[in-house]
């Protein structure tokens, strides 16, 4: 099964035309060897925007922010999954917040005042 997948992937890669205009000699940070998955896409983006250093800087900042958000959400999920009372408190808070927003919207709706 693995050989079949590899042959299929090689066939698709061979039939796909080069669209970037850059040499596909592999990842420079990886010693010239192409790397798989996310870092390949990341490297391709770096190559594509190499002539615009400001865009590359912004992309780096956005990448760091996304990593920070991912890390924080995973830690929060882990914490909530281990602490029952905190999980119940958060659920109660969200429910209370939704009720409060509905009450405020009902009071702001036209026709809610008798006048």
XYZ file of C-alpha atoms in Angstrom:
115
model
C 0.000 0.000 0.000
C 2.873 2.376 0.823
C 4.542 1.768 -2.552
C 1.250 2.440 -4.337
C 0.850 5.761 -2.501
C 4.426 6.767 -3.238
C 4.046 5.969 -6.947
C 0.771 7.911 -7.068
C 2.382 10.919 -5.352
C 5.372 10.797 -7.727
C 3.018 10.620 -10.712
C 1.057 13.639 -9.499
C 4.257 15.597 -8.758
C 5.655 14.790 -12.211
C 2.463 15.815 -14.003
C 2.098 19.086 -12.063
C 3.669 22.080 -13.842
C 5.991 24.390 -11.915
C 3.958 27.514 -11.131
C 6.221 29.470 -8.808
C 9.052 30.352 -11.187
C 11.623 29.465 -8.545
C 14.050 26.551 -8.532
C 12.642 23.706 -6.520
C 15.983 22.671 -5.064
C 14.704 22.024 -1.568
C 14.620 23.875 1.699
C 17.727 25.983 2.332
C 17.243 25.769 6.105
C 17.074 21.977 5.829
C 20.437 21.528 4.111
C 18.984 21.552 0.606
C 16.651 18.631 1.281
C 12.965 19.167 0.661
C 10.963 18.847 3.839
C 7.352 17.769 4.054
C 4.163 19.302 5.324
C 3.855 22.710 6.906
C 7.477 23.815 6.568
C 7.410 23.217 2.796
C 4.412 25.520 2.439
C 6.079 28.018 4.743
C 9.274 27.922 2.685
C 7.307 28.388 -0.524
C 5.630 31.482 0.946
C 9.014 32.863 2.005
C 10.357 32.343 -1.517
C 7.306 33.891 -3.140
C 7.517 37.057 -0.991
C 11.330 37.317 -0.807
C 11.301 40.485 -2.937
C 8.957 42.211 -0.437
C 10.769 42.254 2.935
C 7.950 44.125 4.721
C 5.427 41.453 3.763
C 7.861 38.765 4.924
C 8.201 40.506 8.309
C 4.430 40.758 8.702
C 4.076 37.089 7.773
C 6.605 36.209 10.480
C 4.689 38.208 13.088
C 1.379 36.632 12.029
C 2.956 33.180 12.193
C 4.238 33.831 15.722
C 0.813 35.161 16.786
C -0.932 32.083 15.374
C 1.520 29.832 17.211
C 0.880 31.727 20.455
C -2.901 31.455 20.038
C -2.628 27.725 19.296
C -0.449 27.153 22.355
C -2.770 29.159 24.614
C -5.901 27.412 23.397
C -4.329 23.985 23.913
C -3.262 24.888 27.461
C -6.718 26.280 28.237
C -8.389 23.142 26.866
C -6.110 20.916 28.914
C -6.766 22.968 32.067
C -10.534 22.917 31.574
C -10.581 19.199 30.876
C -8.860 18.454 34.200
C -10.829 20.843 36.455
C -14.526 20.106 36.762
C -15.518 23.143 38.844
C -13.707 25.574 36.594
C -15.410 23.991 33.574
C -18.828 24.375 35.234
C -18.036 27.963 36.213
C -17.073 28.859 32.643
C -20.251 27.235 31.298
C -22.381 29.146 33.839
C -20.604 32.406 32.974
C -21.233 31.913 29.249
C -24.902 31.137 29.899
C -25.266 34.207 32.146
C -23.544 36.406 29.567
C -25.929 35.231 26.835
C -28.978 35.900 29.010
C -27.682 39.395 29.826
C -27.107 40.188 26.128
C -30.646 39.005 25.293
C -32.118 41.206 28.060
C -30.189 44.241 26.818
C -31.288 43.615 23.234
C -34.926 43.210 24.317
C -34.797 46.558 26.120
C -33.242 48.270 23.097
C -35.759 46.839 20.630
C -38.318 49.306 19.254
C -41.700 48.998 20.867
C -40.379 47.614 24.143
C -41.261 50.841 25.962
C -44.894 51.705 26.446
C -44.917 55.179 25.066
